[in-house]
N, CA, C and O atoms as CSV, one atom per row, in Angstrom:
chain,resi,resn,atom,element,x,y,z
A,1,MET,N,N,0.814,-1.185,0.000
A,1,MET,CA,C,0.000,0.000,0.000
A,1,MET,C,C,0.863,1.257,0.000
A,1,MET,O,O,0.337,2.370,0.012
A,2,GLU,N,N,2.185,1.090,-0.013
A,2,GLU,CA,C,3.090,2.230,0.038
A,2,GLU,C,C,2.959,3.120,-1.186
A,2,GLU,O,O,3.190,4.325,-1.090
A,3,ASP,N,N,2.596,2.561,-2.330
A,3,ASP,CA,C,2.566,3.325,-3.566
A,3,ASP,C,C,1.259,4.094,-3.761
A,3,ASP,O,O,1.122,4.805,-4.756
A,4,ILE,N,N,0.313,3.978,-2.862
A,4,ILE,CA,C,-0.960,4.689,-2.989
A,4,ILE,C,C,-0.964,5.883,-2.033
A,4,ILE,O,O,-0.779,5.737,-0.825
A,5,GLN,N,N,-1.180,7.066,-2.610
A,5,GLN,CA,C,-1.326,8.283,-1.814
A,5,GLN,C,C,-2.778,8.364,-1.340
A,5,GLN,O,O,-3.682,7.888,-2.026
A,6,ILE,N,N,-2.999,8.955,-0.185
A,6,ILE,CA,C,-4.354,9.098,0.352
A,6,ILE,C,C,-4.689,10.582,0.408
A,6,ILE,O,O,-3.984,11.359,1.051
A,7,SER,N,N,-5.761,10.970,-0.265
A,7,SER,CA,C,-6.165,12.375,-0.298
A,7,SER,C,C,-6.672,12.812,1.077
A,7,SER,O,O,-7.009,11.978,1.918
A,8,VAL,N,N,-6.720,14.103,1.291
A,8,VAL,CA,C,-7.225,14.659,2.548
A,8,VAL,C,C,-8.678,14.230,2.751
A,8,VAL,O,O,-9.080,13.867,3.857
A,9,HIS,N,N,-9.458,14.275,1.671
A,9,HIS,CA,C,-10.856,13.850,1.746
A,9,HIS,C,C,-10.956,12.382,2.178
A,9,HIS,O,O,-11.768,12.031,3.033
A,10,ALA,N,N,-10.121,11.533,1.575
A,10,ALA,CA,C,-10.141,10.107,1.917
A,10,ALA,C,C,-9.717,9.881,3.368
A,10,ALA,O,O,-10.279,9.026,4.051
A,11,GLN,N,N,-8.732,10.640,3.841
A,11,GLN,CA,C,-8.311,10.502,5.243
A,11,GLN,C,C,-9.473,10.807,6.187
A,11,GLN,O,O,-9.672,10.112,7.184
A,12,ALA,N,N,-10.227,11.837,5.871
A,12,ALA,CA,C,-11.386,12.195,6.706
A,12,ALA,C,C,-12.432,11.085,6.661
A,12,ALA,O,O,-12.992,10.722,7.696
A,13,ARG,N,N,-12.702,10.542,5.472
A,13,ARG,CA,C,-13.713,9.485,5.344
A,13,ARG,C,C,-13.264,8.199,6.036
A,13,ARG,O,O,-14.089,7.500,6.624
A,14,ILE,N,N,-11.993,7.883,5.978
A,14,ILE,CA,C,-11.467,6.692,6.648
A,14,ILE,C,C,-11.672,6.823,8.152
A,14,ILE,O,O,-12.092,5.872,8.810
A,15,ARG,N,N,-11.376,7.999,8.694
A,15,ARG,CA,C,-11.597,8.234,10.127
A,15,ARG,C,C,-13.081,8.148,10.470
A,15,ARG,O,O,-13.448,7.523,11.465
A,16,GLN,N,N,-13.937,8.767,9.660
A,16,GLN,CA,C,-15.375,8.762,9.924
A,16,GLN,C,C,-15.954,7.356,9.893
A,16,GLN,O,O,-16.830,7.028,10.693
A,17,ARG,N,N,-15.476,6.527,8.979
A,17,ARG,CA,C,-15.998,5.170,8.847
A,17,ARG,C,C,-15.312,4.175,9.776
A,17,ARG,O,O,-15.730,3.020,9.855
A,18,GLY,N,N,-14.271,4.601,10.475
A,18,GLY,CA,C,-13.583,3.729,11.417
A,18,GLY,C,C,-12.857,2.576,10.734
A,18,GLY,O,O,-12.766,1.479,11.285
A,19,LEU,N,N,-12.345,2.827,9.541
A,19,LEU,CA,C,-11.653,1.792,8.784
A,19,LEU,C,C,-10.230,1.651,9.291
A,19,LEU,O,O,-9.462,2.613,9.269
A,20,LYS,N,N,-9.878,0.466,9.744
A,20,LYS,CA,C,-8.547,0.205,10.274
A,20,LYS,C,C,-7.531,0.148,9.135
A,20,LYS,O,O,-7.860,-0.238,8.013
A,21,ALA,N,N,-6.305,0.533,9.435
A,21,ALA,CA,C,-5.233,0.515,8.432
A,21,ALA,C,C,-5.020,-0.896,7.894
A,21,ALA,O,O,-4.773,-1.075,6.702
A,22,GLU,N,N,-5.113,-1.888,8.758
A,22,GLU,CA,C,-4.934,-3.288,8.354
A,22,GLU,C,C,-6.021,-3.708,7.355
A,22,GLU,O,O,-5.735,-4.414,6.388
A,23,ALA,N,N,-7.253,-3.280,7.585
A,23,ALA,CA,C,-8.355,-3.606,6.685
A,23,ALA,C,C,-8.203,-2.878,5.361
A,23,ALA,O,O,-8.478,-3.451,4.307
A,24,LEU,N,N,-7.770,-1.629,5.397
A,24,LEU,CA,C,-7.548,-0.862,4.176
A,24,LEU,C,C,-6.448,-1.497,3.334
A,24,LEU,O,O,-6.573,-1.602,2.114
A,25,ASP,N,N,-5.386,-1.914,3.981
A,25,ASP,CA,C,-4.282,-2.581,3.284
A,25,ASP,C,C,-4.759,-3.883,2.634
A,25,ASP,O,O,-4.402,-4.166,1.490
A,26,ALA,N,N,-5.555,-4.670,3.347
A,26,ALA,CA,C,-6.084,-5.924,2.795
A,26,ALA,C,C,-7.026,-5.650,1.630
A,26,ALA,O,O,-7.027,-6.390,0.646
A,27,LEU,N,N,-7.818,-4.607,1.733
A,27,LEU,CA,C,-8.744,-4.237,0.665
A,27,LEU,C,C,-7.983,-3.879,-0.606
A,27,LEU,O,O,-8.350,-4.321,-1.695
A,28,ILE,N,N,-6.934,-3.088,-0.474
A,28,ILE,CA,C,-6.121,-2.698,-1.629
A,28,ILE,C,C,-5.361,-3.900,-2.191
A,28,ILE,O,O,-5.245,-4.042,-3.408
A,29,THR,N,N,-4.850,-4.756,-1.326
A,29,THR,CA,C,-4.030,-5.890,-1.757
A,29,THR,C,C,-4.860,-7.010,-2.373
A,29,THR,O,O,-4.492,-7.533,-3.424
A,30,TYR,N,N,-5.963,-7.388,-1.749
A,30,TYR,CA,C,-6.718,-8.568,-2.172
A,30,TYR,C,C,-8.043,-8.246,-2.868
A,30,TYR,O,O,-8.676,-9.139,-3.431
A,31,GLY,N,N,-8.463,-6.988,-2.835
A,31,GLY,CA,C,-9.762,-6.610,-3.375
A,31,GLY,C,C,-9.867,-6.746,-4.884
A,31,GLY,O,O,-8.862,-6.852,-5.587
A,32,SER,N,N,-11.091,-6.741,-5.363
A,32,SER,CA,C,-11.380,-6.781,-6.799
A,32,SER,C,C,-11.452,-5.351,-7.309
A,32,SER,O,O,-12.042,-4.481,-6.668
A,33,TYR,N,N,-10.851,-5.116,-8.458
A,33,TYR,CA,C,-10.808,-3.785,-9.067
A,33,TYR,C,C,-11.737,-3.746,-10.267
A,33,TYR,O,O,-11.715,-4.643,-11.110
A,34,ARG,N,N,-12.552,-2.704,-10.341
A,34,ARG,CA,C,-13.418,-2.497,-11.499
A,34,ARG,C,C,-13.345,-1.032,-11.904
A,34,ARG,O,O,-13.354,-0.139,-11.057
A,35,ARG,N,N,-13.273,-0.802,-13.182
A,35,ARG,CA,C,-13.232,0.559,-13.716
A,35,ARG,C,C,-14.641,1.150,-13.679
A,35,ARG,O,O,-15.589,0.531,-14.164
A,36,ARG,N,N,-14.779,2.341,-13.107
A,36,ARG,CA,C,-16.103,2.957,-13.012
A,36,ARG,C,C,-15.953,4.465,-12.894
A,36,ARG,O,O,-15.288,4.954,-11.980
A,37,GLY,N,N,-16.556,5.194,-13.798
A,37,GLY,CA,C,-16.591,6.645,-13.714
A,37,GLY,C,C,-15.233,7.328,-13.710
A,37,GLY,O,O,-15.066,8.330,-13.015
A,38,GLY,N,N,-14.272,6.834,-14.446
A,38,GLY,CA,C,-12.965,7.468,-14.527
A,38,GLY,C,C,-12.025,7.111,-13.391
A,38,GLY,O,O,-10.995,7.764,-13.223
A,39,ALA,N,N,-12.351,6.097,-12.609
A,39,ALA,CA,C,-11.493,5.677,-11.494
A,39,ALA,C,C,-11.666,4.174,-11.269
A,39,ALA,O,O,-12.534,3.543,-11.872
A,40,GLU,N,N,-10.843,3.617,-10.410
A,40,GLU,CA,C,-10.937,2.205,-10.044
A,40,GLU,C,C,-11.728,2.081,-8.745
A,40,GLU,O,O,-11.438,2.766,-7.764
A,41,LEU,N,N,-12.713,1.215,-8.748
A,41,LEU,CA,C,-13.504,0.904,-7.570
A,41,LEU,C,C,-12.935,-0.394,-6.999
A,41,LEU,O,O,-12.856,-1.395,-7.711
A,42,VAL,N,N,-12.542,-0.391,-5.738
A,42,VAL,CA,C,-11.939,-1.557,-5.103
A,42,VAL,C,C,-12.878,-2.049,-4.010
A,42,VAL,O,O,-13.247,-1.293,-3.112
A,43,PHE,N,N,-13.263,-3.321,-4.092
A,43,PHE,CA,C,-14.230,-3.873,-3.151
A,43,PHE,C,C,-13.918,-5.341,-2.911
A,43,PHE,O,O,-13.098,-5.934,-3.612
A,44,MET,N,N,-14.575,-5.920,-1.919
A,44,MET,CA,C,-14.362,-7.326,-1.574
A,44,MET,C,C,-15.585,-8.141,-1.985
A,44,MET,O,O,-16.646,-8.050,-1.368
A,45,ASP,N,N,-15.415,-8.939,-3.036
A,45,ASP,CA,C,-16.455,-9.893,-3.406
A,45,ASP,C,C,-16.043,-11.256,-2.850
A,45,ASP,O,O,-15.073,-11.347,-2.098
A,46,LYS,N,N,-16.761,-12.304,-3.207
A,46,LYS,CA,C,-16.466,-13.634,-2.654
A,46,LYS,C,C,-15.056,-14.102,-2.998
A,46,LYS,O,O,-14.352,-14.652,-2.151
A,47,LYS,N,N,-14.654,-13.884,-4.235
A,47,LYS,CA,C,-13.310,-14.314,-4.646
A,47,LYS,C,C,-12.224,-13.531,-3.920
A,47,LYS,O,O,-11.206,-14.096,-3.520
A,48,ALA,N,N,-12.439,-12.236,-3.752
A,48,ALA,CA,C,-11.467,-11.399,-3.049
A,48,ALA,C,C,-11.381,-11.798,-1.576
A,48,ALA,O,O,-10.294,-11.818,-0.997
A,49,ARG,N,N,-12.513,-12.109,-0.980
A,49,ARG,CA,C,-12.500,-12.558,0.419
A,49,ARG,C,C,-11.739,-13.873,0.571
A,49,ARG,O,O,-11.016,-14.071,1.547
A,50,ALA,N,N,-11.907,-14.767,-0.400
A,50,ALA,CA,C,-11.172,-16.036,-0.355
A,50,ALA,C,C,-9.674,-15.787,-0.486
A,50,ALA,O,O,-8.880,-16.407,0.222
A,51,ARG,N,N,-9.275,-14.877,-1.392
A,51,ARG,CA,C,-7.855,-14.534,-1.535
A,51,ARG,C,C,-7.308,-13.943,-0.238
A,51,ARG,O,O,-6.199,-14.275,0.180
A,52,ALA,N,N,-8.085,-13.072,0.392
A,52,ALA,CA,C,-7.654,-12.442,1.640
A,52,ALA,C,C,-7.516,-13.467,2.760
A,52,ALA,O,O,-6.570,-13.417,3.547
A,53,LYS,N,N,-8.455,-14.387,2.824
A,53,LYS,CA,C,-8.399,-15.411,3.871
A,53,LYS,C,C,-7.175,-16.295,3.701
A,53,LYS,O,O,-6.518,-16.650,4.680
A,54,ASP,N,N,-6.864,-16.653,2.452
A,54,ASP,CA,C,-5.668,-17.454,2.181
A,54,ASP,C,C,-4.397,-16.674,2.473
A,54,ASP,O,O,-3.448,-17.220,3.037
A,55,GLY,N,N,-4.371,-15.411,2.098
A,55,GLY,CA,C,-3.171,-14.600,2.253
A,55,GLY,C,C,-2.915,-14.136,3.668
A,55,GLY,O,O,-1.764,-14.075,4.100
A,56,LEU,N,N,-3.965,-13.809,4.395
A,56,LEU,CA,C,-3.821,-13.266,5.742
A,56,LEU,C,C,-3.796,-14.334,6.828
A,56,LEU,O,O,-3.179,-14.150,7.877
A,57,GLY,N,N,-4.456,-15.426,6.575
A,57,GLY,CA,C,-4.640,-16.432,7.609
A,57,GLY,C,C,-5.991,-16.235,8.275
A,57,GLY,O,O,-6.564,-15.146,8.229
A,58,VAL,N,N,-6.489,-17.284,8.886
A,58,VAL,CA,C,-7.843,-17.271,9.439
A,58,VAL,C,C,-8.014,-16.246,10.559
A,58,VAL,O,O,-9.022,-15.541,10.594
A,59,LYS,N,N,-7.049,-16.152,11.471
A,59,LYS,CA,C,-7.195,-15.237,12.614
A,59,LYS,C,C,-7.178,-13.771,12.182
A,59,LYS,O,O,-8.029,-12.989,12.603
A,60,ALA,N,N,-6.221,-13.403,11.351
A,60,ALA,CA,C,-6.141,-12.017,10.886
A,60,ALA,C,C,-7.364,-11.669,10.040
A,60,ALA,O,O,-7.895,-10.563,10.139
A,61,PHE,N,N,-7.807,-12.605,9.213
A,61,PHE,CA,C,-8.990,-12.383,8.389
A,61,PHE,C,C,-10.219,-12.145,9.260
A,61,PHE,O,O,-10.989,-11.220,9.001
A,62,ALA,N,N,-10.409,-12.964,10.283
A,62,ALA,CA,C,-11.563,-12.830,11.174
A,62,ALA,C,C,-11.541,-11.494,11.914
A,62,ALA,O,O,-12.596,-10.924,12.193
A,63,ARG,N,N,-10.346,-10.994,12.233
A,63,ARG,CA,C,-10.218,-9.743,12.969
A,63,ARG,C,C,-10.700,-8.540,12.151
A,63,ARG,O,O,-11.225,-7.580,12.714
A,64,ILE,N,N,-10.525,-8.590,10.829
A,64,ILE,CA,C,-10.868,-7.425,10.001
A,64,ILE,C,C,-12.023,-7.675,9.032
A,64,ILE,O,O,-12.369,-6.792,8.247
A,65,GLU,N,N,-12.613,-8.848,9.075
A,65,GLU,CA,C,-13.662,-9.212,8.121
A,65,GLU,C,C,-14.847,-8.248,8.150
A,65,GLU,O,O,-15.448,-7.992,7.107
A,66,SER,N,N,-15.188,-7.720,9.295
A,66,SER,CA,C,-16.340,-6.813,9.385
A,66,SER,C,C,-16.108,-5.512,8.605
A,66,SER,O,O,-17.066,-4.816,8.267
A,67,SER,N,N,-14.867,-5.187,8.322
A,67,SER,CA,C,-14.550,-3.971,7.557
A,67,SER,C,C,-14.642,-4.178,6.059
A,67,SER,O,O,-14.476,-3.226,5.296
A,68,PHE,N,N,-14.902,-5.395,5.623
A,68,PHE,CA,C,-14.890,-5.689,4.189
A,68,PHE,C,C,-16.179,-5.284,3.479
A,68,PHE,O,O,-16.301,-5.518,2.276
A,69,ASN,N,N,-17.125,-4.699,4.163
A,69,ASN,CA,C,-18.307,-4.145,3.509
A,69,ASN,C,C,-18.066,-2.675,3.189
A,69,ASN,O,O,-18.970,-1.844,3.269
A,70,THR,N,N,-16.841,-2.382,2.830
A,70,THR,CA,C,-16.404,-1.044,2.482
A,70,THR,C,C,-15.801,-1.095,1.095
A,70,THR,O,O,-15.236,-2.116,0.702
A,71,TYR,N,N,-15.910,-0.013,0.350
A,71,TYR,CA,C,-15.206,0.066,-0.919
A,71,TYR,C,C,-14.419,1.358,-0.962
A,71,TYR,O,O,-14.755,2.323,-0.276
A,72,VAL,N,N,-13.374,1.377,-1.766
A,72,VAL,CA,C,-12.568,2.570,-1.933
A,72,VAL,C,C,-12.506,2.929,-3.407
A,72,VAL,O,O,-12.681,2.075,-4.276
A,73,VAL,N,N,-12.256,4.195,-3.674
A,73,VAL,CA,C,-12.117,4.692,-5.036
A,73,VAL,C,C,-10.685,5.183,-5.193
A,73,VAL,O,O,-10.218,6.033,-4.435
A,74,VAL,N,N,-9.989,4.627,-6.200
A,74,VAL,CA,C,-8.610,4.998,-6.477
A,74,VAL,C,C,-8.576,5.684,-7.834
A,74,VAL,O,O,-8.997,5.111,-8.839
A,75,GLY,N,N,-8.075,6.909,-7.859
A,75,GLY,CA,C,-7.989,7.675,-9.095
A,75,GLY,C,C,-6.904,7.158,-10.020
A,75,GLY,O,O,-6.089,6.323,-9.629
A,76,ASP,N,N,-6.896,7.659,-11.248
A,76,ASP,CA,C,-5.929,7.223,-12.250
A,76,ASP,C,C,-4.489,7.490,-11.845
A,76,ASP,O,O,-3.589,6.741,-12.226
A,77,GLU,N,N,-4.263,8.540,-11.085
A,77,GLU,CA,C,-2.898,8.873,-10.674
A,77,GLU,C,C,-2.436,8.058,-9.469
A,77,GLU,O,O,-1.324,8.259,-8.980
A,78,GLY,N,N,-3.277,7.139,-8.983
A,78,GLY,CA,C,-2.915,6.269,-7.873
A,78,GLY,C,C,-3.275,6.811,-6.511
A,78,GLY,O,O,-2.804,6.289,-5.501
A,79,THR,N,N,-4.091,7.836,-6.451
A,79,THR,CA,C,-4.504,8.439,-5.186
A,79,THR,C,C,-5.820,7.835,-4.720
A,79,THR,O,O,-6.778,7.742,-5.486
A,80,LEU,N,N,-5.857,7.429,-3.468
A,80,LEU,CA,C,-7.106,6.951,-2.883
A,80,LEU,C,C,-7.978,8.184,-2.670
A,80,LEU,O,O,-7.627,9.069,-1.890
A,81,VAL,N,N,-9.108,8.243,-3.359
A,81,VAL,CA,C,-9.953,9.433,-3.388
A,81,VAL,C,C,-10.952,9.446,-2.241
A,81,VAL,O,O,-11.123,10.471,-1.581
A,82,THR,N,N,-11.615,8.317,-1.995
A,82,THR,CA,C,-12.623,8.255,-0.937
A,82,THR,C,C,-12.893,6.800,-0.571
A,82,THR,O,O,-12.432,5.880,-1.246
A,83,CYS,N,N,-13.636,6.611,0.492
A,83,CYS,CA,C,-14.100,5.278,0.864
A,83,CYS,C,C,-15.513,5.407,1.409
A,83,CYS,O,O,-15.907,6.462,1.906
A,84,ALA,N,N,-16.261,4.332,1.309
A,84,ALA,CA,C,-17.646,4.350,1.782
A,84,ALA,C,C,-18.066,2.945,2.173
A,84,ALA,O,O,-17.470,1.964,1.728
A,85,LYS,N,N,-19.082,2.853,2.998
A,85,LYS,CA,C,-19.671,1.563,3.364
A,85,LYS,C,C,-20.593,1.120,2.246
A,85,LYS,O,O,-21.292,1.934,1.642
A,86,ARG,N,N,-20.589,-0.169,1.976
A,86,ARG,CA,C,-21.537,-0.718,0.998
A,86,ARG,C,C,-22.821,-1.012,1.739
A,86,ARG,O,O,-22.848,-1.848,2.641
A,87,LEU,N,N,-23.879,-0.331,1.363
A,87,LEU,CA,C,-25.183,-0.565,1.982
A,87,LEU,C,C,-26.037,-1.500,1.138
A,87,LEU,O,O,-26.988,-2.103,1.635
A,88,LYS,N,N,-25.694,-1.617,-0.133
A,88,LYS,CA,C,-26.388,-2.536,-1.024
A,88,LYS,C,C,-25.383,-3.028,-2.062
A,88,LYS,O,O,-24.241,-2.569,-2.094
A,89,ARG,N,N,-25.798,-3.934,-2.881
A,89,ARG,CA,C,-24.929,-4.524,-3.879
A,89,ARG,C,C,-24.446,-3.450,-4.863
A,89,ARG,O,O,-25.223,-2.602,-5.303
A,90,LEU,N,N,-23.170,-3.501,-5.195
A,90,LEU,CA,C,-22.613,-2.553,-6.166
A,90,LEU,C,C,-23.062,-2.947,-7.564
A,90,LEU,O,O,-22.945,-4.113,-7.942
A,91,MET,N,N,-23.561,-2.018,-8.319
A,91,MET,CA,C,-23.971,-2.270,-9.702
A,91,MET,C,C,-22.796,-1.956,-10.615
A,91,MET,O,O,-22.460,-0.795,-10.847
A,92,LEU,N,N,-22.188,-3.002,-11.119
A,92,LEU,CA,C,-21.006,-2.813,-11.975
A,92,LEU,C,C,-21.368,-3.075,-13.351
A,92,LEU,O,O,-20.525,-2.976,-14.242
């Protein structure tokens, strides 16, 4: 996650949503990426959750699993623009 810059707006949203750094790192590392509206949408679907569980281990995965109903938006320049809770299924 070292190569991704976090915008001021995203920092505020991360604090507001209570997203842990460990969960954000797992989301960026194991999440599914989809192009949407001029940016990359990063979220955890079933396949991404399976990758995270294999990569992190069962205990670490269980500790941050509740944060996986969050998605982040990464701009073309590699900046994390914002994050939000998923309240319903993402329409891709």
